[in-house]
mmCIF file of C-alpha atoms in Angstrom:
data_model
loop_
_atom_site.group_PDB
_atom_site.id
_atom_site.type_symbol
_atom_site.label_atom_id
_atom_site.label_comp_id
_atom_site.label_asym_id
_atom_site.label_seq_id
_atom_site.Cartn_x
_atom_site.Cartn_y
_atom_site.Cartn_z
ATOM 1 C CA MET A 26 7.686 26.060 -28.152
ATOM 2 C CA TYR A 27 5.116 24.441 -29.943
ATOM 3 C CA LYS A 28 1.510 25.870 -30.113
ATOM 4 C CA VAL A 29 -1.151 23.709 -28.538
ATOM 5 C CA LEU A 30 -5.487 24.564 -29.059
ATOM 6 C CA ILE A 31 -7.267 22.923 -26.759
ATOM 7 C CA VAL A 32 -10.909 22.401 -28.238
ATOM 8 C CA GLU A 33 -13.350 20.838 -25.705
ATOM 9 C CA ASP A 34 -16.846 21.248 -24.775
ATOM 10 C CA GLU A 35 -16.906 20.155 -21.153
ATOM 11 C CA ASP A 36 -15.270 23.120 -19.068
ATOM 12 C CA ILE A 37 -14.131 20.562 -16.484
ATOM 13 C CA ILE A 38 -11.987 18.712 -18.707
ATOM 14 C CA ARG A 39 -10.883 21.657 -20.840
ATOM 15 C CA LYS A 40 -9.690 23.553 -17.827
ATOM 16 C CA GLY A 41 -8.229 20.608 -16.714
ATOM 17 C CA LEU A 42 -6.033 20.139 -19.566
ATOM 18 C CA LEU A 43 -5.294 23.738 -19.301
ATOM 19 C CA PHE A 44 -3.912 23.726 -15.846
ATOM 20 C CA MET A 45 -3.001 20.175 -14.979
ATOM 21 C CA VAL A 46 -0.648 19.561 -17.693
ATOM 22 C CA ASN A 47 2.701 20.849 -17.356
ATOM 23 C CA TRP A 48 2.777 22.389 -20.957
ATOM 24 C CA GLN A 49 6.222 23.874 -20.332
ATOM 25 C CA GLU A 50 7.611 20.506 -19.512
ATOM 26 C CA ALA A 51 6.217 19.259 -22.834
ATOM 27 C CA ASP A 52 8.148 22.303 -25.093
ATOM 28 C CA CYS A 53 4.663 23.639 -25.679
ATOM 29 C CA VAL A 54 2.420 26.416 -25.083
ATOM 30 C CA VAL A 55 -1.526 26.671 -25.138
ATOM 31 C CA VAL A 56 -2.182 29.482 -27.645
ATOM 32 C CA GLY A 57 -6.257 29.326 -27.036
ATOM 33 C CA GLU A 58 -9.021 27.260 -26.109
ATOM 34 C CA ALA A 59 -12.307 26.750 -27.934
ATOM 35 C CA VAL A 60 -15.623 24.776 -26.845
ATOM 36 C CA ASP A 61 -16.846 23.563 -29.788
ATOM 37 C CA GLY A 62 -15.360 22.544 -33.335
ATOM 38 C CA LEU A 63 -16.713 25.489 -35.171
ATOM 39 C CA GLU A 64 -14.906 28.101 -32.801
ATOM 40 C CA GLY A 65 -11.900 25.375 -33.070
ATOM 41 C CA LEU A 66 -11.743 26.126 -36.718
ATOM 42 C CA GLU A 67 -11.566 29.765 -36.024
ATOM 43 C CA LYS A 68 -8.981 29.546 -33.325
ATOM 44 C CA ILE A 69 -7.052 27.350 -35.621
ATOM 45 C CA ARG A 70 -6.963 30.291 -38.533
ATOM 46 C CA GLU A 71 -6.084 32.935 -35.737
ATOM 47 C CA THR A 72 -3.211 30.799 -33.933
ATOM 48 C CA ASN A 73 -2.005 28.508 -36.613
ATOM 49 C CA PRO A 74 -1.202 26.028 -33.554
ATOM 50 C CA ASP A 75 1.382 23.205 -34.185
ATOM 51 C CA ILE A 76 -0.751 20.696 -32.410
ATOM 52 C CA VAL A 77 -4.559 20.746 -31.487
ATOM 53 C CA VAL A 78 -6.015 18.453 -28.711
ATOM 54 C CA VAL A 79 -9.560 17.828 -29.396
ATOM 55 C CA ASP A 80 -12.782 16.197 -28.419
ATOM 56 C CA ILE A 81 -14.765 13.877 -30.727
ATOM 57 C CA ASN A 82 -18.244 14.887 -29.444
ATOM 58 C CA MET A 83 -18.971 18.761 -29.338
ATOM 59 C CA PRO A 84 -21.983 20.673 -30.250
ATOM 60 C CA VAL A 85 -21.932 22.425 -33.789
ATOM 61 C CA LYS A 86 -19.129 20.544 -35.224
ATOM 62 C CA ASP A 87 -17.668 17.579 -34.135
ATOM 63 C CA GLY A 88 -13.842 16.784 -33.715
ATOM 64 C CA ILE A 89 -13.831 14.108 -36.368
ATOM 65 C CA SER A 90 -15.034 16.779 -38.949
ATOM 66 C CA MET A 91 -12.273 19.262 -37.804
ATOM 67 C CA LEU A 92 -9.807 16.457 -38.497
ATOM 68 C CA GLU A 93 -10.751 16.865 -42.318
ATOM 69 C CA TYR A 94 -8.908 20.263 -42.365
ATOM 70 C CA GLY A 95 -5.439 18.545 -41.767
ATOM 71 C CA TYR A 96 -3.675 19.294 -38.453
ATOM 72 C CA ASP A 97 -1.855 17.055 -36.254
ATOM 73 C CA ALA A 98 -4.144 16.414 -33.469
ATOM 74 C CA VAL A 99 -4.669 14.454 -30.067
ATOM 75 C CA ILE A 100 -8.209 13.279 -29.676
ATOM 76 C CA VAL A 101 -9.856 13.308 -26.346
ATOM 77 C CA SER A 102 -13.044 11.555 -26.005
ATOM 78 C CA GLY A 103 -15.284 9.890 -23.800
ATOM 79 C CA TYR A 104 -16.177 7.180 -26.395
ATOM 80 C CA SER A 105 -14.069 4.072 -26.739
ATOM 81 C CA ASP A 106 -16.308 3.446 -30.178
ATOM 82 C CA PHE A 107 -14.193 1.573 -32.588
ATOM 83 C CA GLU A 108 -15.990 3.445 -35.674
ATOM 84 C CA TYR A 109 -14.896 6.910 -34.183
ATOM 85 C CA ALA A 110 -10.950 5.678 -33.595
ATOM 86 C CA ARG A 111 -11.330 4.145 -37.054
ATOM 87 C CA LYS A 112 -12.419 7.610 -38.667
ATOM 88 C CA ALA A 113 -9.818 9.389 -36.481
ATOM 89 C CA ILE A 114 -6.781 7.023 -37.527
ATOM 90 C CA ARG A 115 -7.891 7.411 -41.502
ATOM 91 C CA LEU A 116 -7.586 11.113 -40.727
ATOM 92 C CA GLY A 117 -4.236 10.895 -39.566
ATOM 93 C CA VAL A 118 -4.819 11.498 -35.669
ATOM 94 C CA THR A 119 -1.664 10.786 -33.513
ATOM 95 C CA GLU A 120 -3.490 9.358 -30.666
ATOM 96 C CA TYR A 121 -6.784 8.499 -29.563
ATOM 97 C CA LEU A 122 -7.270 9.015 -25.637
ATOM 98 C CA LEU A 123 -9.645 7.974 -23.533
ATOM 99 C CA LYS A 124 -11.431 10.485 -20.644
ATOM 100 C CA PRO A 125 -10.286 10.848 -18.020
ATOM 101 C CA VAL A 126 -6.946 11.877 -19.867
ATOM 102 C CA ASN A 127 -3.956 9.958 -18.878
ATOM 103 C CA PHE A 128 -1.190 12.806 -18.903
ATOM 104 C CA ASN A 129 1.427 10.400 -19.425
ATOM 105 C CA GLU A 130 -0.073 9.222 -22.528
ATOM 106 C CA LEU A 131 -0.915 12.977 -23.474
ATOM 107 C CA TYR A 132 2.659 13.657 -22.804
ATOM 108 C CA ASP A 133 4.006 10.792 -25.357
ATOM 109 C CA ALA A 134 1.401 11.716 -27.984
ATOM 110 C CA LEU A 135 2.993 15.351 -27.769
ATOM 111 C CA ARG A 136 6.341 13.719 -28.410
ATOM 112 C CA LYS A 137 5.097 11.473 -31.248
ATOM 113 C CA ILE A 138 3.743 14.770 -33.098
ATOM 114 C CA LYS A 139 6.656 16.837 -32.295
ATOM 115 C CA ASP A 140 9.124 14.296 -33.595
ATOM 116 C CA LYS A 141 6.925 14.074 -36.678
ATOM 117 C CA GLN A 142 7.110 17.717 -37.143
ATOM 118 C CA GLN A 143 10.901 17.746 -36.670
ATOM 119 C CA ALA A 144 11.302 14.969 -39.224
ATOM 120 C CA ALA A 145 9.063 16.588 -41.888
ATOM 121 C CA ALA A 146 10.942 20.102 -41.310
ATOM 122 C CA ARG A 147 14.507 17.938 -41.639
ATOM 123 C CA LEU A 148 13.124 16.516 -44.653
ATOM 124 C CA ARG A 149 12.159 19.768 -46.331
ATOM 125 C CA HIS A 150 15.731 21.286 -45.520
ATOM 126 C CA GLU A 151 17.318 18.232 -47.134
ATOM 127 C CA LEU A 152 15.481 18.602 -50.103
ATOM 128 C CA LYS A 153 15.938 22.239 -50.183
ATOM 129 C CA GLN A 154 19.603 21.677 -49.942
ATOM 130 C CA LEU A 155 19.417 19.208 -52.712
ATOM 131 C CA ASP A 156 17.580 21.316 -55.000
ATOM 132 C CA MET A 157 20.223 24.112 -54.487
ATOM 133 C CA GLU A 158 22.838 21.667 -55.153
ATOM 134 C CA LYS A 159 21.268 20.590 -58.323
ATOM 135 C CA ARG A 160 20.922 24.233 -59.357
ATOM 136 C CA LYS A 161 24.643 24.820 -58.769
ATOM 137 C CA LEU A 162 25.420 21.798 -61.009
ATOM 138 C CA GLY A 163 22.954 23.018 -63.783
ATOM 139 C CA ILE A 164 20.994 19.574 -63.356
ATOM 140 C CA LEU A 165 17.985 21.673 -62.002
ATOM 141 C CA ASP A 166 16.172 25.057 -63.811
ATOM 142 C CA GLU A 167 15.269 28.057 -61.570
ATOM 143 C CA PRO A 168 11.394 27.961 -60.947
#
């Protein structure tokens, strides 16, 4: 299962994401929640999530600032502001969803992230296998 962290300052939205999404069906488990970006970064260090669902506009540290730390994220926002979306895309966000969150769009975003992570894991495995073959043939020196 993929570990998910929810970072959202609005209680009703955060609790809605926590309890109304069928995380198990999405092959995910929520490992924590945070009410602002600073607490979100602390929870990221504590829980090491695979996916972070994060609001853009929060007190203390906003979601865009959090994206600079490089993790797979789905943005949820009440703002359809193009500048926010552009910054999020530049920072590699998978999906930018508007509130109220359409759960089908959220499930699709989660699937995209999981597919991306699985492809990256396969590539790492294949590169490791290739390095091992090169070592066997004497093409690559031991590190």
